[in-house]
């Protein structure tokens, strides 16, 4: 028989968060402060969005988080994303942040009684009832900021608490989905960094030509160690000139402007009333902002923020709909080359001071670039294209893993599905 225990009886310690100051001062402690807007990225292993703040020492001592704590969003939220979201904090989050951690003042943290409930199990249970809309009655919107009535929720809501071994088994299965998603995300970061490194070495630093002029003869060394197969390295090394021309570029390369290699085409306005749900992502300067039943551009292509988040860059393999706050890239050159070229040009710093701030296309077109021999551009695409294919595969797998996890979550919590079957579905989703 499963006991049903009020949430407040499962909690050993809880406090509201703290926002603190933006600048250091005496008696202030440097801390990473996790906000509700950081929940999704932190859960996926990415802590880059978490701000560093300075908290009064007395508050910092009382409100420092520990591995195993949960954070619940108690204020803010939107109509489509009500308050009550939760986040579980494993030790790897603290390792990644490298400084003491607390949560923002629109949240509170929960430290469970570990002899009674596993914190991961409690997190997944809260996730399941949030997704089912069962926490909505505690989301109150009068005027101003919406609030989550935590005190009422904690005293009234009874949590099913099975035997500890069952809690641990459920948590392990569900956490395995998130761990695989994070592994794929980290692999994609590595692949992306490899493509960025090889582009910068070949087309910005002129590494292969420079190493040739310095006397390097080993093809792997000439290519900078980024390609380790001797045969492939030899083929690549032979493509690069052995000297620099009068322009300071490798021999036979030439200076150009961005307009020589690509077009920044305007997106198209799409109002909410015109938008109809479908399979095609809708891109604004902040990324995917919805879905539509028709595409404007065939992928793969690159989206460039024009207004709002100026200079933001997104790669999209699928067909998509770019709205009027972005450009999308058209080019006869490989799209991989265009994408990594745009990353080197500092577009994010080109916000104009016009009446409507944004990225001026004419200014972008005038940016100086180096135009390499076509064979070298094709060689770059051959390598970077394979890495982008692997990135796309990992993204698709992550979408499948997340969808399978979310489908299993309420069934596992209710006992409608056995753990062994859930494990088989995890294997099938990979």
Short mmCIF file of C-alpha atoms in Angstrom, two decimals:
data_model
loop_
_atom_site.label_atom_id
_atom_site.label_comp_id
_atom_site.label_asym_id
_atom_site.label_seq_id
_atom_site.Cartn_x
_atom_site.Cartn_y
_atom_site.Cartn_z
CA UNK A 1 0.00 0.00 0.00
CA UNK A 2 1.28 3.48 -0.94
CA UNK A 3 1.15 6.24 1.67
CA UNK A 4 -0.11 9.67 0.63
CA UNK A 5 1.75 12.34 2.58
CA UNK A 6 1.31 16.15 2.47
CA UNK A 7 4.21 17.78 0.67
CA UNK A 8 5.12 19.89 3.70
CA UNK A 9 5.78 16.72 5.71
CA UNK A 10 8.32 15.58 3.11
CA UNK A 11 10.32 18.80 3.31
CA UNK A 12 13.13 19.18 5.82
CA UNK A 13 13.99 22.79 4.95
CA UNK A 14 12.70 25.44 2.55
CA UNK A 15 13.41 29.11 1.87
CA UNK A 16 12.53 31.77 -0.67
CA UNK A 17 15.31 32.76 -3.06
CA UNK A 18 17.39 35.91 -3.19
CA UNK A 19 18.27 38.24 -6.08
CA UNK A 20 20.95 40.41 -4.48
CA UNK A 21 23.05 43.02 -6.29
CA UNK A 22 24.65 43.20 -9.68
CA UNK A 23 27.98 44.54 -8.39
CA UNK A 24 30.34 43.28 -5.67
CA UNK A 25 30.66 45.09 -2.33
CA UNK A 26 31.80 44.44 1.20
CA UNK A 27 29.90 41.68 3.00
CA UNK A 28 28.38 40.43 -0.26
CA UNK A 29 28.93 36.85 -1.43
CA UNK A 30 29.36 35.97 -5.10
CA UNK A 31 26.69 33.44 -6.08
CA UNK A 32 25.10 31.93 -9.16
CA UNK A 33 21.36 32.69 -9.04
CA UNK A 34 19.07 30.28 -10.88
CA UNK A 35 15.91 31.92 -12.26
CA UNK A 36 12.78 30.33 -13.63
CA UNK A 37 13.95 31.23 -17.14
CA UNK A 38 17.04 29.08 -16.53
CA UNK A 39 15.17 25.92 -15.54
CA UNK A 40 15.05 24.30 -18.99
CA UNK A 41 18.68 24.95 -19.89
CA UNK A 42 20.04 23.98 -16.44
CA UNK A 43 18.03 20.77 -16.54
CA UNK A 44 19.66 20.01 -19.88
CA UNK A 45 23.15 20.59 -18.44
CA UNK A 46 23.70 24.09 -19.83
CA UNK A 47 24.44 26.65 -17.09
CA UNK A 48 25.65 29.44 -19.40
CA UNK A 49 22.49 31.53 -18.89
CA UNK A 50 22.68 31.54 -15.07
CA UNK A 51 23.64 35.06 -13.86
CA UNK A 52 26.25 35.82 -11.23
CA UNK A 53 24.95 38.08 -8.45
CA UNK A 54 26.20 39.35 -5.07
CA UNK A 55 24.16 38.33 -2.03
CA UNK A 56 24.33 39.66 1.56
CA UNK A 57 26.38 37.16 3.54
CA UNK A 58 23.67 36.44 6.11
CA UNK A 59 21.19 35.54 3.37
CA UNK A 60 23.83 33.64 1.40
CA UNK A 61 24.56 31.40 4.37
CA UNK A 62 20.86 30.58 4.84
CA UNK A 63 19.97 30.22 1.19
CA UNK A 64 22.90 28.36 -0.36
CA UNK A 65 21.64 25.35 -2.31
CA UNK A 66 23.01 21.81 -2.10
CA UNK A 67 23.06 18.87 -4.52
CA UNK A 68 19.69 17.15 -4.34
CA UNK A 69 17.69 20.31 -3.69
CA UNK A 70 14.59 21.15 -5.72
CA UNK A 71 13.63 24.64 -6.86
CA UNK A 72 10.02 25.61 -7.52
CA UNK A 73 8.96 28.76 -9.36
CA UNK A 74 6.57 30.71 -7.13
CA UNK A 75 6.05 33.95 -9.07
CA UNK A 76 6.08 35.13 -12.65
CA UNK A 77 4.92 32.64 -15.23
CA UNK A 78 2.67 33.32 -18.19
CA UNK A 79 -0.69 32.20 -19.48
CA UNK A 80 0.98 29.42 -21.47
CA UNK A 81 3.57 28.63 -18.78
CA UNK A 82 2.02 29.00 -15.33
CA UNK A 83 3.99 29.06 -12.09
CA UNK A 84 4.77 25.82 -10.27
CA UNK A 85 7.57 24.57 -12.53
CA UNK A 86 10.27 22.65 -10.71
CA UNK A 87 13.97 21.89 -11.16
CA UNK A 88 16.12 19.16 -9.60
CA UNK A 89 19.76 20.09 -8.94
CA UNK A 90 22.27 17.24 -9.26
CA UNK A 91 25.87 17.66 -8.21
CA UNK A 92 27.04 18.25 -11.79
CA UNK A 93 25.21 21.60 -11.86
CA UNK A 94 27.24 22.84 -8.90
CA UNK A 95 30.46 21.55 -10.47
CA UNK A 96 29.67 23.38 -13.70
CA UNK A 97 28.86 26.69 -11.97
CA UNK A 98 31.92 26.62 -9.73
CA UNK A 99 30.55 29.15 -7.19
CA UNK A 100 27.93 28.94 -4.42
CA UNK A 101 24.41 28.67 -5.80
CA UNK A 102 21.01 30.00 -4.77
CA UNK A 103 17.70 30.59 -6.53
CA UNK A 104 16.10 33.87 -7.49
CA UNK A 105 13.53 35.63 -5.36
CA UNK A 106 10.66 34.47 -7.60
CA UNK A 107 11.43 30.90 -6.54
CA UNK A 108 11.98 28.86 -3.40
CA UNK A 109 14.07 25.78 -2.78
CA UNK A 110 12.94 22.53 -1.16
CA UNK A 111 15.25 20.19 0.74
CA UNK A 112 13.56 16.84 1.29
CA UNK A 113 13.66 14.39 4.18
CA UNK A 114 15.89 11.81 2.47
CA UNK A 115 14.83 8.95 4.73
CA UNK A 116 11.25 9.35 3.49
CA UNK A 117 11.40 10.48 -0.13
CA UNK A 118 14.03 10.48 -2.87
CA UNK A 119 14.39 14.05 -4.22
CA UNK A 120 14.49 12.85 -7.83
CA UNK A 121 11.29 10.88 -7.35
CA UNK A 122 9.61 13.97 -5.85
CA UNK A 123 10.84 16.07 -8.77
CA UNK A 124 9.38 13.68 -11.31
CA UNK A 125 6.09 13.50 -9.41
CA UNK A 126 5.83 17.30 -9.38
CA UNK A 127 6.70 17.34 -13.08
CA UNK A 128 3.86 14.93 -13.79
CA UNK A 129 1.17 16.90 -11.98
CA UNK A 130 2.42 20.18 -13.47
CA UNK A 131 2.21 18.75 -17.00
CA UNK A 132 -1.29 17.47 -16.24
CA UNK A 133 -2.42 20.95 -15.14
CA UNK A 134 -3.14 19.79 -11.58
CA UNK A 135 -1.13 22.65 -10.07
CA UNK A 136 -3.13 25.33 -11.91
CA UNK A 137 -5.56 25.97 -9.02
CA UNK A 138 -2.57 27.27 -7.03
CA UNK A 139 -1.52 29.67 -9.81
CA UNK A 140 -3.20 32.96 -8.87
CA UNK A 141 -3.28 36.02 -11.13
CA UNK A 142 -4.87 39.09 -9.60
CA UNK A 143 -2.94 42.14 -10.78
CA UNK A 144 0.71 42.41 -11.69
CA UNK A 145 2.86 39.31 -11.18
CA UNK A 146 1.19 35.88 -11.00
CA UNK A 147 1.86 33.93 -7.79
CA UNK A 148 1.99 30.27 -6.89
CA UNK A 149 0.37 29.62 -3.53
CA UNK A 150 3.09 27.35 -2.23
CA UNK A 151 2.00 27.29 1.43
CA UNK A 152 -1.51 26.13 0.50
CA UNK A 153 -0.16 23.63 -2.02
CA UNK A 154 2.38 22.17 0.43
CA UNK A 155 -0.21 21.72 3.17
CA UNK A 156 -3.04 20.42 0.98
CA UNK A 157 -1.41 18.31 -1.72
CA UNK A 158 -0.73 14.73 -0.70
CA UNK A 159 2.14 12.97 -2.47
CA UNK A 160 2.00 9.21 -3.12
CA UNK A 161 5.16 7.86 -1.47
CA UNK A 162 5.87 4.21 -2.32
CA UNK A 163 8.68 2.13 -0.83
CA UNK A 164 12.12 3.71 -1.25
CA UNK A 165 13.42 0.99 -3.59
CA UNK A 166 10.49 1.65 -5.95
CA UNK A 167 11.08 5.41 -5.77
CA UNK A 168 14.72 4.90 -6.71
CA UNK A 169 13.86 2.60 -9.61
CA UNK A 170 11.33 5.07 -11.05
CA UNK A 171 13.77 7.96 -10.66
CA UNK A 172 16.60 6.01 -12.32
CA UNK A 173 14.51 5.18 -15.39
CA UNK A 174 13.28 8.75 -15.88
CA UNK A 175 16.68 10.31 -15.14
CA UNK A 176 18.22 8.00 -17.76
CA UNK A 177 16.25 9.87 -20.42
CA UNK A 178 17.60 13.23 -19.25
CA UNK A 179 21.14 11.86 -18.97
CA UNK A 180 21.07 10.59 -22.55
CA UNK A 181 19.64 13.93 -23.73
CA UNK A 182 22.45 15.76 -21.95
CA UNK A 183 25.07 13.41 -23.41
CA UNK A 184 23.79 14.17 -26.92
CA UNK A 185 23.78 17.90 -26.17
CA UNK A 186 27.39 17.77 -25.01
CA UNK A 187 28.38 15.78 -28.08
CA UNK A 188 26.76 18.44 -30.24
CA UNK A 189 28.69 21.14 -28.41
CA UNK A 190 31.91 19.26 -29.17
CA UNK A 191 31.02 18.81 -32.84
CA UNK A 192 30.08 22.47 -33.13
CA UNK A 193 33.36 23.52 -31.50
CA UNK A 194 35.31 21.32 -33.93
CA UNK A 195 33.63 22.95 -36.93
CA UNK A 196 34.23 26.44 -35.53
CA UNK A 197 37.89 25.62 -34.83
CA UNK A 198 38.61 24.27 -38.31
CA UNK A 199 36.86 27.24 -39.97
CA UNK A 200 38.81 29.78 -37.93
CA UNK A 201 42.10 27.97 -38.52
CA UNK A 202 41.62 27.68 -42.29
CA UNK A 203 39.81 30.89 -43.22
CA UNK A 204 40.65 33.42 -40.50
CA UNK A 205 44.09 32.53 -39.14
CA UNK A 206 45.30 30.94 -42.44
CA UNK A 207 46.82 28.18 -40.28
CA UNK A 208 47.76 25.62 -42.97
CA UNK A 209 49.59 28.20 -45.14
CA UNK A 210 51.26 29.76 -42.11
CA UNK A 211 52.51 26.37 -40.92
CA UNK A 212 53.82 25.57 -44.38
CA UNK A 213 55.78 28.84 -44.46
CA UNK A 214 57.21 27.95 -41.04
CA UNK A 215 58.62 24.73 -42.47
CA UNK A 216 56.01 22.12 -41.50
CA UNK A 217 55.96 19.08 -43.81
CA UNK A 218 53.81 16.59 -41.91
CA UNK A 219 50.27 16.91 -43.37
CA UNK A 220 48.56 16.30 -40.03
CA UNK A 221 50.59 19.15 -38.52
CA UNK A 222 49.89 21.39 -41.52
CA UNK A 223 46.15 20.89 -41.06
CA UNK A 224 46.55 21.73 -37.39
CA UNK A 225 45.78 18.27 -36.02
CA UNK A 226 42.09 18.75 -36.69
CA UNK A 227 42.16 15.87 -39.20
CA UNK A 228 44.26 12.97 -37.91
CA UNK A 229 44.01 10.47 -40.77
CA UNK A 230 47.31 10.87 -42.72
CA UNK A 231 45.72 10.21 -46.11
CA UNK A 232 42.93 12.73 -45.61
CA UNK A 233 45.35 15.22 -44.09
CA UNK A 234 47.65 14.93 -47.14
CA UNK A 235 44.80 15.60 -49.55
CA UNK A 236 43.75 18.64 -47.54
CA UNK A 237 47.27 19.98 -47.02
CA UNK A 238 47.92 19.87 -50.77
CA UNK A 239 44.97 22.24 -51.34
CA UNK A 240 46.53 25.09 -49.36
CA UNK A 241 49.09 27.51 -50.87
CA UNK A 242 52.62 27.33 -49.46
CA UNK A 243 53.07 31.13 -49.40
CA UNK A 244 51.24 34.39 -48.80
CA UNK A 245 50.41 36.90 -51.51
CA UNK A 246 50.75 40.66 -51.43
CA UNK A 247 47.37 41.05 -49.71
CA UNK A 248 48.60 39.13 -46.66
CA UNK A 249 46.30 36.27 -47.60
CA UNK A 250 47.35 32.85 -48.90
CA UNK A 251 48.50 32.99 -52.53
CA UNK A 252 45.59 33.16 -55.01
CA UNK A 253 43.06 33.95 -52.30
CA UNK A 254 41.39 37.33 -52.63
CA UNK A 255 39.68 39.94 -50.46
CA UNK A 256 35.95 40.36 -50.81
CA UNK A 257 32.83 41.49 -49.05
CA UNK A 258 30.00 39.53 -47.53
CA UNK A 259 27.68 40.47 -50.40
CA UNK A 260 30.02 38.58 -52.76
CA UNK A 261 29.16 35.20 -51.25
CA UNK A 262 25.61 35.32 -49.86
CA UNK A 263 22.29 37.14 -49.72
CA UNK A 264 20.46 38.09 -46.53
CA UNK A 265 16.84 37.69 -47.55
CA UNK A 266 14.01 39.25 -45.54
CA UNK A 267 11.61 37.10 -43.57
CA UNK A 268 7.87 37.64 -43.86
CA UNK A 269 5.39 38.97 -41.31
CA UNK A 270 3.20 36.35 -39.71
CA UNK A 271 0.60 37.47 -37.18
CA UNK A 272 -0.73 35.21 -34.47
CA UNK A 273 -4.14 35.17 -36.12
CA UNK A 274 -2.54 33.99 -39.39
CA UNK A 275 -0.50 31.27 -37.68
CA UNK A 276 -1.91 27.76 -37.90
CA UNK A 277 -0.26 24.90 -36.02
CA UNK A 278 1.78 22.61 -38.22
CA UNK A 279 5.15 20.90 -38.57
CA UNK A 280 7.24 23.91 -39.64
CA UNK A 281 9.19 25.96 -37.07
CA UNK A 282 8.61 29.71 -37.05
CA UNK A 283 11.83 31.67 -36.47
CA UNK A 284 12.22 35.08 -34.91
CA UNK A 285 15.43 36.65 -33.69
CA UNK A 286 15.11 34.74 -30.40
CA UNK A 287 14.86 31.36 -32.12
CA UNK A 288 11.84 29.14 -32.64
CA UNK A 289 8.74 31.01 -31.52
CA UNK A 290 6.02 28.65 -32.66
CA UNK A 291 4.92 26.37 -35.49
CA UNK A 292 3.03 26.86 -38.74
CA UNK A 293 1.38 24.68 -41.37
CA UNK A 294 3.37 26.21 -44.24
CA UNK A 295 7.09 26.83 -44.81
CA UNK A 296 8.61 29.85 -46.52
CA UNK A 297 12.18 28.53 -46.87
CA UNK A 298 13.53 25.10 -47.68
CA UNK A 299 16.28 23.92 -45.32
CA UNK A 300 19.05 23.68 -44.60
CA UNK A 301 19.57 27.39 -44.18
CA UNK A 302 20.78 29.94 -41.65
CA UNK A 303 18.61 32.46 -39.80
CA UNK A 304 20.12 35.82 -38.76
CA UNK A 305 18.53 38.07 -36.13
CA UNK A 306 17.60 41.45 -37.68
CA UNK A 307 15.56 43.08 -34.89
CA UNK A 308 15.42 42.18 -31.23
CA UNK A 309 18.30 39.79 -30.65
CA UNK A 310 20.48 41.38 -33.32
CA UNK A 311 23.01 39.10 -34.99
CA UNK A 312 21.68 35.88 -33.46
CA UNK A 313 22.42 32.88 -35.66
CA UNK A 314 20.46 29.65 -36.03
CA UNK A 315 21.08 26.64 -38.23
CA UNK A 316 17.94 24.87 -39.42
CA UNK A 317 17.91 21.60 -41.37
CA UNK A 318 14.14 21.52 -41.77
CA UNK A 319 11.94 23.70 -43.95
CA UNK A 320 10.87 26.70 -41.88
CA UNK A 321 9.09 30.06 -41.74
CA UNK A 322 11.27 33.13 -40.95
CA UNK A 323 9.29 36.14 -39.73
CA UNK A 324 10.13 39.78 -40.43
CA UNK A 325 12.52 40.19 -37.47
CA UNK A 326 15.12 37.97 -39.18
CA UNK A 327 17.02 37.44 -42.39
CA UNK A 328 17.60 34.04 -43.90
CA UNK A 329 20.64 33.13 -45.98
CA UNK A 330 20.64 32.35 -49.70
CA UNK A 331 23.91 31.38 -51.36
CA UNK A 332 25.46 29.30 -54.12
CA UNK A 333 28.21 28.33 -51.68
CA UNK A 334 27.73 25.49 -49.16
CA UNK A 335 25.49 26.61 -46.32
CA UNK A 336 27.95 25.24 -43.77
CA UNK A 337 30.59 27.68 -45.02
CA UNK A 338 28.13 30.59 -44.78
CA UNK A 339 27.09 29.65 -41.25
CA UNK A 340 30.58 29.51 -39.81
CA UNK A 341 31.66 32.58 -41.78
CA UNK A 342 28.82 34.60 -40.22
CA UNK A 343 29.94 33.49 -36.77
CA UNK A 344 33.28 35.27 -37.25
CA UNK A 345 31.93 38.70 -38.32
CA UNK A 346 30.62 40.15 -35.04
CA UNK A 347 27.07 40.70 -36.28
CA UNK A 348 25.81 40.87 -32.68
CA UNK A 349 27.67 44.17 -32.28
CA UNK A 350 26.16 45.81 -35.36
CA UNK A 351 22.96 47.17 -33.80
CA UNK A 352 22.27 50.52 -35.49
CA UNK A 353 21.24 53.71 -33.71
CA UNK A 354 18.36 54.29 -36.12
CA UNK A 355 14.79 55.03 -35.06
CA UNK A 356 14.14 51.27 -35.25
CA UNK A 357 17.34 49.58 -33.98
CA UNK A 358 18.45 46.49 -35.79
CA UNK A 359 20.96 44.92 -38.14
CA UNK A 360 21.32 47.03 -41.29
CA UNK A 361 21.71 44.71 -44.27
CA UNK A 362 23.79 47.19 -46.28
CA UNK A 363 26.25 47.51 -43.41
CA UNK A 364 26.53 43.74 -43.14
CA UNK A 365 27.11 43.40 -46.88
CA UNK A 366 30.11 45.74 -46.65
CA UNK A 367 31.93 43.55 -44.12
CA UNK A 368 35.36 42.43 -45.35
CA UNK A 369 35.93 38.70 -45.82
CA UNK A 370 38.51 36.42 -47.39
CA UNK A 371 37.49 34.39 -50.41
CA UNK A 372 39.36 31.08 -50.59
CA UNK A 373 39.75 28.69 -53.50
CA UNK A 374 36.49 26.78 -54.20
CA UNK A 375 38.18 23.41 -53.60
CA UNK A 376 39.06 24.42 -50.04
CA UNK A 377 35.52 25.62 -49.36
CA UNK A 378 34.19 22.29 -50.65
CA UNK A 379 36.68 20.42 -48.45
CA UNK A 380 35.49 22.34 -45.40
CA UNK A 381 31.89 21.52 -46.25
CA UNK A 382 32.75 17.82 -46.61
CA UNK A 383 33.96 17.71 -43.00
CA UNK A 384 31.61 20.21 -41.36
CA UNK A 385 28.65 18.78 -43.26
CA UNK A 386 29.20 15.35 -41.70
CA UNK A 387 29.40 16.92 -38.24
CA UNK A 388 26.19 18.84 -38.86
CA UNK A 389 24.47 15.62 -39.94
CA UNK A 390 25.50 14.02 -36.66
CA UNK A 391 24.26 17.08 -34.77
CA UNK A 392 20.90 16.80 -36.57
CA UNK A 393 20.68 13.09 -35.71
CA UNK A 394 21.32 13.85 -32.06
CA UNK A 395 18.70 16.62 -32.04
CA UNK A 396 16.12 14.25 -33.52
CA UNK A 397 17.03 11.56 -31.00
CA UNK A 398 16.68 14.05 -28.16
CA UNK A 399 13.22 15.03 -29.38
CA UNK A 400 12.23 11.35 -29.41
CA UNK A 401 13.72 10.76 -25.96
CA UNK A 402 11.92 13.78 -24.50
CA UNK A 403 8.59 12.80 -26.07
CA UNK A 404 8.93 9.20 -24.83
CA UNK A 405 9.90 10.37 -21.33
CA UNK A 406 6.94 12.74 -21.14
CA UNK A 407 4.59 9.99 -22.33
CA UNK A 408 5.91 7.53 -19.75
CA UNK A 409 6.00 9.97 -16.83
CA UNK A 410 2.32 9.94 -15.76
CA UNK A 411 2.04 6.22 -16.47
CA UNK A 412 5.04 5.38 -14.31
CA UNK A 413 3.80 7.59 -11.49
CA UNK A 414 0.34 6.05 -11.56
CA UNK A 415 1.63 2.50 -11.90
CA UNK A 416 -0.13 2.07 -15.25
CA UNK A 417 3.13 0.90 -16.83
CA UNK A 418 5.79 -1.42 -15.43
CA UNK A 419 9.41 -0.36 -14.99
CA UNK A 420 10.69 -3.11 -17.29
CA UNK A 421 8.50 -1.88 -20.14
CA UNK A 422 9.66 1.70 -19.55
CA UNK A 423 13.28 0.55 -19.77
CA UNK A 424 12.55 -1.14 -23.10
CA UNK A 425 11.04 2.09 -24.42
CA UNK A 426 14.15 3.98 -23.36
CA UNK A 427 16.29 1.55 -25.36
CA UNK A 428 14.00 1.91 -28.38
CA UNK A 429 14.16 5.70 -28.27
CA UNK A 430 17.97 5.76 -28.57
#
